[in-house]
C-alpha cells in the first residue's frame, strides 16, 4: 500500500506546512504542528460516514429502544448501562496491571461460549501470553479467535471479513497506520486509528472496546479527541495491592454516567461483588472513635461507605491528608467546624480516609467527615447503627444531598452542636 503524503497542521489556528517546524507559520505559536494526512476531498477516508445526508424533522424521527448485548459479566454490564450496544465504541482505561485485559478476556470468553461472535485483538501481548492467561483463569476459549496484530489496515481487513459482534482492541496506543509515518502511540497515530475503528463500528454495527493507557495523573493518555469520539468511557480504579477493583463510567451516550461496577480479583479472574457496601465498611470488633458511616449514590446504586478520621497532635506544621476525598474541601470543613461548632484542629494533624478505595466527590460526605473528626478528637465512639449524610455550608448550616432536598421538609439547623 502506498504511503499517503503527510502534512503538518497547527492545532491552534489550522495553518498547514509541508514539513514540521518548531513555530507555526500562521500564528507563530510554538510546538503546535501535528502530523496529518493530505488527501483529496473526493477520496477522503471518512466520506462514507454520512452518505447523502438530508434534513429531517426531529419530531418525525422514530425513537426505539436500544438493544443491549450482555457481556456475561454483570458488574461490567452495570457500568455500561445494561450491556454493549451494536456499533458503539467503548474506551476503558486504567493503571498497568489493574485487570483491564483480564476483565475483557473474561467477557469475550462468556460471549463466545454463549454463541456470540467475538474477536480479541492483542497488540501488547503475544498470542502465547494471552493463551496462558486464559488457561490460568480457566476460561472456555475454544470459540474465541485471537489476532496478534498492531497494523491498523490489517486489523480493519480482518474485522470487515469476520464481522464479529464484539471486538476488543488491546490497546489503542500500540496500533499504527500506514498512512502516517509517526511512531505507534503518537498523537497522530492514536487519533487516526481510533477514528478509523469508530468509522468501521458505525458502518458495520460491530461493538468495539478500546483499551487505553493512562498518564501519571490517572487521565487517559493521548489526544483529548480520543474521549470525545467514543460513546462510552470507563475508568478502572483501585489499588494494585488490594484485591478490589472499581469500574466507573464517566461518559455514556447510551446510559447513565457515574455507574459503578465492583469486582474482587481472585485466582480465577475478576468476580463481581453483589454487596459492595461490605467492601467499604470495616469490621470492627468493638466501637472505635473516628469512624462514621455515610450513604452515597453511585449512579443508580446507593452505597454505605465508612469514613475514618484520625486526629493527633501536630509536631510542627499541622498536616491535612485525605484518601478518596477532596483535600481542599477538608480545609474548608475544618474552618467551619472551628467557627460554628467551637472545635479547633489548628494544632492537630488530621487524616481522613474513605474505606475500600472508593472516591467520593459529592458534598454529601461533609457531615460524615466532620462527625468522624469530632469523634476522633474527643475520643468518643459513635453509635454502631448511625448513618449520616449531608452537605455543610460556610454559615454552618447542614442540608441533605442536593438530589434529595426536594423530598426533605426542613433540613437541620447546624452540622454539630457547640460544646
PDB file of C-alpha atoms in Angstrom, residues 76-279:
ATOM      1  CA  UNK A  76     -19.378  -4.655  33.697  1.00  0.00           C
ATOM      2  CA  UNK A  77     -22.865  -4.567  32.184  1.00  0.00           C
ATOM      3  CA  UNK A  78     -23.977  -2.340  35.063  1.00  0.00           C
ATOM      4  CA  UNK A  79     -21.184   0.159  34.350  1.00  0.00           C
ATOM      5  CA  UNK A  80     -22.090   0.086  30.635  1.00  0.00           C
ATOM      6  CA  UNK A  81     -25.729   0.857  31.410  1.00  0.00           C
ATOM      7  CA  UNK A  82     -27.065  -2.633  30.674  1.00  0.00           C
ATOM      8  CA  UNK A  83     -24.604  -4.076  28.184  1.00  0.00           C
ATOM      9  CA  UNK A  84     -22.835  -3.394  24.903  1.00  0.00           C
ATOM     10  CA  UNK A  85     -24.587  -1.605  22.032  1.00  0.00           C
ATOM     11  CA  UNK A  86     -24.188  -2.601  18.384  1.00  0.00           C
ATOM     12  CA  UNK A  87     -21.966  -0.034  16.677  1.00  0.00           C
ATOM     13  CA  UNK A  88     -20.938   1.501  19.998  1.00  0.00           C
ATOM     14  CA  UNK A  89     -17.317   2.255  20.849  1.00  0.00           C
ATOM     15  CA  UNK A  90     -16.172   1.839  24.452  1.00  0.00           C
ATOM     16  CA  UNK A  91     -12.872   3.159  25.820  1.00  0.00           C
ATOM     17  CA  UNK A  92     -11.611   1.623  29.057  1.00  0.00           C
ATOM     18  CA  UNK A  93      -8.520   2.940  30.819  1.00  0.00           C
ATOM     19  CA  UNK A  94      -6.644   2.171  33.996  1.00  0.00           C
ATOM     20  CA  UNK A  95      -3.247   1.702  35.586  1.00  0.00           C
ATOM     21  CA  UNK A  96      -0.978  -1.064  34.234  1.00  0.00           C
ATOM     22  CA  UNK A  97      -1.714  -4.452  35.785  1.00  0.00           C
ATOM     23  CA  UNK A  98      -5.036  -3.429  37.310  1.00  0.00           C
ATOM     24  CA  UNK A  99      -7.014  -6.035  35.334  1.00  0.00           C
ATOM     25  CA  UNK A 100      -8.286  -4.437  32.105  1.00  0.00           C
ATOM     26  CA  UNK A 101      -7.151  -7.271  29.820  1.00  0.00           C
ATOM     27  CA  UNK A 102      -8.314  -9.902  32.307  1.00  0.00           C
ATOM     28  CA  UNK A 103     -11.815  -8.437  32.539  1.00  0.00           C
ATOM     29  CA  UNK A 104     -12.242  -8.090  28.774  1.00  0.00           C
ATOM     30  CA  UNK A 105     -10.873 -11.580  28.119  1.00  0.00           C
ATOM     31  CA  UNK A 106     -13.414 -12.956  30.590  1.00  0.00           C
ATOM     32  CA  UNK A 107     -16.227 -11.039  28.873  1.00  0.00           C
ATOM     33  CA  UNK A 108     -15.255 -12.278  25.399  1.00  0.00           C
ATOM     34  CA  UNK A 109     -14.962 -15.840  26.681  1.00  0.00           C
ATOM     35  CA  UNK A 110     -18.517 -15.632  28.061  1.00  0.00           C
ATOM     36  CA  UNK A 111     -19.817 -14.169  24.793  1.00  0.00           C
ATOM     37  CA  UNK A 112     -18.127 -16.773  22.595  1.00  0.00           C
ATOM     38  CA  UNK A 113     -19.283 -19.629  24.853  1.00  0.00           C
ATOM     39  CA  UNK A 114     -22.847 -18.289  24.505  1.00  0.00           C
ATOM     40  CA  UNK A 115     -22.600 -18.496  20.698  1.00  0.00           C
ATOM     41  CA  UNK A 116     -21.811 -14.837  20.053  1.00  0.00           C
ATOM     42  CA  UNK A 117     -19.142 -13.932  17.518  1.00  0.00           C
ATOM     43  CA  UNK A 118     -16.272 -12.134  19.249  1.00  0.00           C
ATOM     44  CA  UNK A 119     -12.694 -11.223  18.394  1.00  0.00           C
ATOM     45  CA  UNK A 120      -9.752 -10.349  20.629  1.00  0.00           C
ATOM     46  CA  UNK A 121      -7.013  -8.203  19.032  1.00  0.00           C
ATOM     47  CA  UNK A 122      -3.821  -8.155  21.089  1.00  0.00           C
ATOM     48  CA  UNK A 123      -1.208  -5.522  20.338  1.00  0.00           C
ATOM     49  CA  UNK A 124       0.721  -5.628  23.599  1.00  0.00           C
ATOM     50  CA  UNK A 125       0.961  -9.364  24.280  1.00  0.00           C
ATOM     51  CA  UNK A 126       1.772 -12.291  22.036  1.00  0.00           C
ATOM     52  CA  UNK A 127      -0.769 -14.999  21.260  1.00  0.00           C
ATOM     53  CA  UNK A 128       1.033 -17.364  23.651  1.00  0.00           C
ATOM     54  CA  UNK A 129       0.804 -14.888  26.530  1.00  0.00           C
ATOM     55  CA  UNK A 130      -2.930 -14.383  26.021  1.00  0.00           C
ATOM     56  CA  UNK A 131      -3.465 -18.144  25.793  1.00  0.00           C
ATOM     57  CA  UNK A 132      -1.559 -18.678  29.046  1.00  0.00           C
ATOM     58  CA  UNK A 133      -3.718 -16.115  30.829  1.00  0.00           C
ATOM     59  CA  UNK A 134      -6.919 -17.692  29.542  1.00  0.00           C
ATOM     60  CA  UNK A 135      -5.699 -21.121  30.680  1.00  0.00           C
ATOM     61  CA  UNK A 136      -4.729 -19.774  34.108  1.00  0.00           C
ATOM     62  CA  UNK A 137      -8.180 -18.235  34.520  1.00  0.00           C
ATOM     63  CA  UNK A 138      -9.899 -21.443  33.419  1.00  0.00           C
ATOM     64  CA  UNK A 139     -11.806 -19.782  30.565  1.00  0.00           C
ATOM     65  CA  UNK A 140     -13.507 -21.623  27.730  1.00  0.00           C
ATOM     66  CA  UNK A 141     -11.896 -20.023  24.672  1.00  0.00           C
ATOM     67  CA  UNK A 142     -12.466 -22.768  22.097  1.00  0.00           C
ATOM     68  CA  UNK A 143     -14.692 -20.448  20.025  1.00  0.00           C
ATOM     69  CA  UNK A 144     -12.786 -17.220  20.670  1.00  0.00           C
ATOM     70  CA  UNK A 145     -10.482 -16.154  17.808  1.00  0.00           C
ATOM     71  CA  UNK A 146      -7.357 -14.138  18.575  1.00  0.00           C
ATOM     72  CA  UNK A 147      -5.439 -11.743  16.336  1.00  0.00           C
ATOM     73  CA  UNK A 148      -1.981 -10.594  17.461  1.00  0.00           C
ATOM     74  CA  UNK A 149      -1.503  -7.551  15.216  1.00  0.00           C
ATOM     75  CA  UNK A 150      -0.749  -3.826  15.502  1.00  0.00           C
ATOM     76  CA  UNK A 151      -1.151  -2.754  11.858  1.00  0.00           C
ATOM     77  CA  UNK A 152      -4.438  -0.867  11.554  1.00  0.00           C
ATOM     78  CA  UNK A 153      -5.106  -1.737   7.912  1.00  0.00           C
ATOM     79  CA  UNK A 154      -4.726  -5.468   8.574  1.00  0.00           C
ATOM     80  CA  UNK A 155      -6.977  -5.262  11.628  1.00  0.00           C
ATOM     81  CA  UNK A 156      -9.654  -3.425   9.633  1.00  0.00           C
ATOM     82  CA  UNK A 157      -9.462  -6.055   6.893  1.00  0.00           C
ATOM     83  CA  UNK A 158      -9.987  -8.864   9.430  1.00  0.00           C
ATOM     84  CA  UNK A 159     -12.895  -7.047  11.076  1.00  0.00           C
ATOM     85  CA  UNK A 160     -14.573  -6.488   7.710  1.00  0.00           C
ATOM     86  CA  UNK A 161     -14.075 -10.121   6.708  1.00  0.00           C
ATOM     87  CA  UNK A 162     -15.085 -11.762  10.006  1.00  0.00           C
ATOM     88  CA  UNK A 163     -17.860  -9.335  11.004  1.00  0.00           C
ATOM     89  CA  UNK A 164     -17.774 -10.097  14.768  1.00  0.00           C
ATOM     90  CA  UNK A 165     -20.448  -8.757  17.089  1.00  0.00           C
ATOM     91  CA  UNK A 166     -17.857  -7.597  19.637  1.00  0.00           C
ATOM     92  CA  UNK A 167     -14.169  -6.806  19.145  1.00  0.00           C
ATOM     93  CA  UNK A 168     -11.597  -5.813  21.764  1.00  0.00           C
ATOM     94  CA  UNK A 169      -8.521  -3.787  20.743  1.00  0.00           C
ATOM     95  CA  UNK A 170      -5.805  -4.116  23.390  1.00  0.00           C
ATOM     96  CA  UNK A 171      -4.528  -1.440  23.219  1.00  0.00           C
ATOM     97  CA  UNK A 172      -5.195   1.605  21.026  1.00  0.00           C
ATOM     98  CA  UNK A 173      -1.736   3.067  21.820  1.00  0.00           C
ATOM     99  CA  UNK A 174       0.014   0.107  20.150  1.00  0.00           C
ATOM    100  CA  UNK A 175      -1.667   0.470  16.743  1.00  0.00           C
ATOM    101  CA  UNK A 176      -0.124   2.254  13.768  1.00  0.00           C
ATOM    102  CA  UNK A 177      -1.481   3.179  10.363  1.00  0.00           C
ATOM    103  CA  UNK A 178       0.443   3.019   7.099  1.00  0.00           C
ATOM    104  CA  UNK A 179      -0.998   6.417   6.211  1.00  0.00           C
ATOM    105  CA  UNK A 180       1.235   8.086   8.810  1.00  0.00           C
ATOM    106  CA  UNK A 181       4.956   7.940   9.382  1.00  0.00           C
ATOM    107  CA  UNK A 182       4.915   8.700  13.108  1.00  0.00           C
ATOM    108  CA  UNK A 183       5.519   6.027  15.729  1.00  0.00           C
ATOM    109  CA  UNK A 184       2.756   3.992  17.428  1.00  0.00           C
ATOM    110  CA  UNK A 185       1.327   5.809  20.424  1.00  0.00           C
ATOM    111  CA  UNK A 186       1.886   9.288  18.998  1.00  0.00           C
ATOM    112  CA  UNK A 187      -0.959  11.795  18.954  1.00  0.00           C
ATOM    113  CA  UNK A 188      -1.453  11.462  15.198  1.00  0.00           C
ATOM    114  CA  UNK A 189      -1.469   7.645  15.245  1.00  0.00           C
ATOM    115  CA  UNK A 190      -3.878   7.363  18.166  1.00  0.00           C
ATOM    116  CA  UNK A 191      -6.247   9.879  16.607  1.00  0.00           C
ATOM    117  CA  UNK A 192      -6.152   8.247  13.165  1.00  0.00           C
ATOM    118  CA  UNK A 193      -6.541   4.675  14.433  1.00  0.00           C
ATOM    119  CA  UNK A 194      -9.407   5.497  16.791  1.00  0.00           C
ATOM    120  CA  UNK A 195     -11.222   7.446  14.045  1.00  0.00           C
ATOM    121  CA  UNK A 196     -10.893   4.590  11.559  1.00  0.00           C
ATOM    122  CA  UNK A 197     -12.105   1.996  14.076  1.00  0.00           C
ATOM    123  CA  UNK A 198     -15.035   4.224  15.036  1.00  0.00           C
ATOM    124  CA  UNK A 199     -15.973   4.606  11.352  1.00  0.00           C
ATOM    125  CA  UNK A 200     -15.965   0.841  10.943  1.00  0.00           C
ATOM    126  CA  UNK A 201     -18.068   0.333  14.084  1.00  0.00           C
ATOM    127  CA  UNK A 202     -20.742   2.780  12.924  1.00  0.00           C
ATOM    128  CA  UNK A 203     -20.886   1.312   9.397  1.00  0.00           C
ATOM    129  CA  UNK A 204     -20.833  -2.388  10.291  1.00  0.00           C
ATOM    130  CA  UNK A 205     -22.544  -2.442  13.694  1.00  0.00           C
ATOM    131  CA  UNK A 206     -19.572  -4.038  15.455  1.00  0.00           C
ATOM    132  CA  UNK A 207     -19.302  -3.148  19.134  1.00  0.00           C
ATOM    133  CA  UNK A 208     -15.649  -2.194  19.662  1.00  0.00           C
ATOM    134  CA  UNK A 209     -13.900  -1.920  23.026  1.00  0.00           C
ATOM    135  CA  UNK A 210     -10.642   0.038  23.074  1.00  0.00           C
ATOM    136  CA  UNK A 211      -8.142  -0.354  25.891  1.00  0.00           C
ATOM    137  CA  UNK A 212      -6.250   2.875  26.664  1.00  0.00           C
ATOM    138  CA  UNK A 213      -3.193   3.744  28.710  1.00  0.00           C
ATOM    139  CA  UNK A 214      -3.320   6.334  31.470  1.00  0.00           C
ATOM    140  CA  UNK A 215      -0.905   9.070  32.493  1.00  0.00           C
ATOM    141  CA  UNK A 216       0.737   9.532  35.899  1.00  0.00           C
ATOM    142  CA  UNK A 217      -2.194  11.735  36.898  1.00  0.00           C
ATOM    143  CA  UNK A 218      -4.635   8.910  36.094  1.00  0.00           C
ATOM    144  CA  UNK A 219      -6.144  10.517  32.959  1.00  0.00           C
ATOM    145  CA  UNK A 220      -6.357   8.679  29.662  1.00  0.00           C
ATOM    146  CA  UNK A 221      -3.213   9.142  27.585  1.00  0.00           C
ATOM    147  CA  UNK A 222      -3.304  10.507  24.049  1.00  0.00           C
ATOM    148  CA  UNK A 223      -5.296  13.313  22.453  1.00  0.00           C
ATOM    149  CA  UNK A 224      -8.452  14.563  24.142  1.00  0.00           C
ATOM    150  CA  UNK A 225     -10.370  13.750  20.963  1.00  0.00           C
ATOM    151  CA  UNK A 226      -9.993  10.085  21.903  1.00  0.00           C
ATOM    152  CA  UNK A 227     -12.536  10.546  24.701  1.00  0.00           C
ATOM    153  CA  UNK A 228     -14.814  12.715  22.563  1.00  0.00           C
ATOM    154  CA  UNK A 229     -15.019  10.318  19.633  1.00  0.00           C
ATOM    155  CA  UNK A 230     -16.071   7.223  21.599  1.00  0.00           C
ATOM    156  CA  UNK A 231     -19.532   6.580  23.001  1.00  0.00           C
ATOM    157  CA  UNK A 232     -18.576   5.317  26.454  1.00  0.00           C
ATOM    158  CA  UNK A 233     -15.557   5.952  28.682  1.00  0.00           C
ATOM    159  CA  UNK A 234     -14.849   3.623  31.607  1.00  0.00           C
ATOM    160  CA  UNK A 235     -12.135   4.069  34.227  1.00  0.00           C
ATOM    161  CA  UNK A 236     -10.642   1.091  36.042  1.00  0.00           C
ATOM    162  CA  UNK A 237      -9.855   2.213  39.592  1.00  0.00           C
ATOM    163  CA  UNK A 238      -8.321   0.568  42.621  1.00  0.00           C
ATOM    164  CA  UNK A 239      -5.053  -0.172  44.331  1.00  0.00           C
ATOM    165  CA  UNK A 240      -2.990  -2.862  42.601  1.00  0.00           C
ATOM    166  CA  UNK A 241      -2.010  -4.107  46.087  1.00  0.00           C
ATOM    167  CA  UNK A 242      -5.668  -4.619  47.003  1.00  0.00           C
ATOM    168  CA  UNK A 243      -7.958  -7.328  45.655  1.00  0.00           C
ATOM    169  CA  UNK A 244     -10.842  -4.939  44.955  1.00  0.00           C
ATOM    170  CA  UNK A 245     -11.389  -3.099  41.669  1.00  0.00           C
ATOM    171  CA  UNK A 246     -13.901  -0.444  40.618  1.00  0.00           C
ATOM    172  CA  UNK A 247     -15.101   0.246  37.064  1.00  0.00           C
ATOM    173  CA  UNK A 248     -16.648   3.704  36.775  1.00  0.00           C
ATOM    174  CA  UNK A 249     -18.468   5.181  33.769  1.00  0.00           C
ATOM    175  CA  UNK A 250     -17.547   8.849  33.258  1.00  0.00           C
ATOM    176  CA  UNK A 251     -19.218   9.158  29.846  1.00  0.00           C
ATOM    177  CA  UNK A 252     -22.026   7.110  28.316  1.00  0.00           C
ATOM    178  CA  UNK A 253     -24.170   8.095  25.367  1.00  0.00           C
ATOM    179  CA  UNK A 254     -26.372   5.038  25.919  1.00  0.00           C
ATOM    180  CA  UNK A 255     -26.802   5.129  29.693  1.00  0.00           C
ATOM    181  CA  UNK A 256     -26.242   6.929  32.961  1.00  0.00           C
ATOM    182  CA  UNK A 257     -22.830   8.255  33.916  1.00  0.00           C
ATOM    183  CA  UNK A 258     -21.116   7.536  37.240  1.00  0.00           C
ATOM    184  CA  UNK A 259     -22.402   3.963  37.252  1.00  0.00           C
ATOM    185  CA  UNK A 260     -20.089   1.791  39.295  1.00  0.00           C
ATOM    186  CA  UNK A 261     -19.112  -1.849  38.872  1.00  0.00           C
ATOM    187  CA  UNK A 262     -17.341  -3.525  41.788  1.00  0.00           C
ATOM    188  CA  UNK A 263     -15.027  -6.522  41.375  1.00  0.00           C
ATOM    189  CA  UNK A 264     -12.797  -8.680  43.507  1.00  0.00           C
ATOM    190  CA  UNK A 265      -9.598 -10.073  41.983  1.00  0.00           C
ATOM    191  CA  UNK A 266      -9.308 -13.817  42.605  1.00  0.00           C
ATOM    192  CA  UNK A 267      -7.149 -16.645  41.282  1.00  0.00           C
ATOM    193  CA  UNK A 268      -9.731 -17.294  38.581  1.00  0.00           C
ATOM    194  CA  UNK A 269     -10.087 -13.676  37.473  1.00  0.00           C
ATOM    195  CA  UNK A 270     -12.359 -10.796  38.400  1.00  0.00           C
ATOM    196  CA  UNK A 271     -15.574 -11.669  40.213  1.00  0.00           C
ATOM    197  CA  UNK A 272     -18.499  -9.295  40.628  1.00  0.00           C
ATOM    198  CA  UNK A 273     -19.336  -8.211  44.167  1.00  0.00           C
ATOM    199  CA  UNK A 274     -23.070  -8.445  44.839  1.00  0.00           C
ATOM    200  CA  UNK A 275     -22.937  -6.412  48.078  1.00  0.00           C
ATOM    201  CA  UNK A 276     -20.318  -3.697  47.530  1.00  0.00           C
ATOM    202  CA  UNK A 277     -21.231  -1.883  50.756  1.00  0.00           C
ATOM    203  CA  UNK A 278     -19.479  -4.700  52.644  1.00  0.00           C
ATOM    204  CA  UNK A 279     -16.209  -3.650  50.984  1.00  0.00           C
TER     205      UNK A 279
END
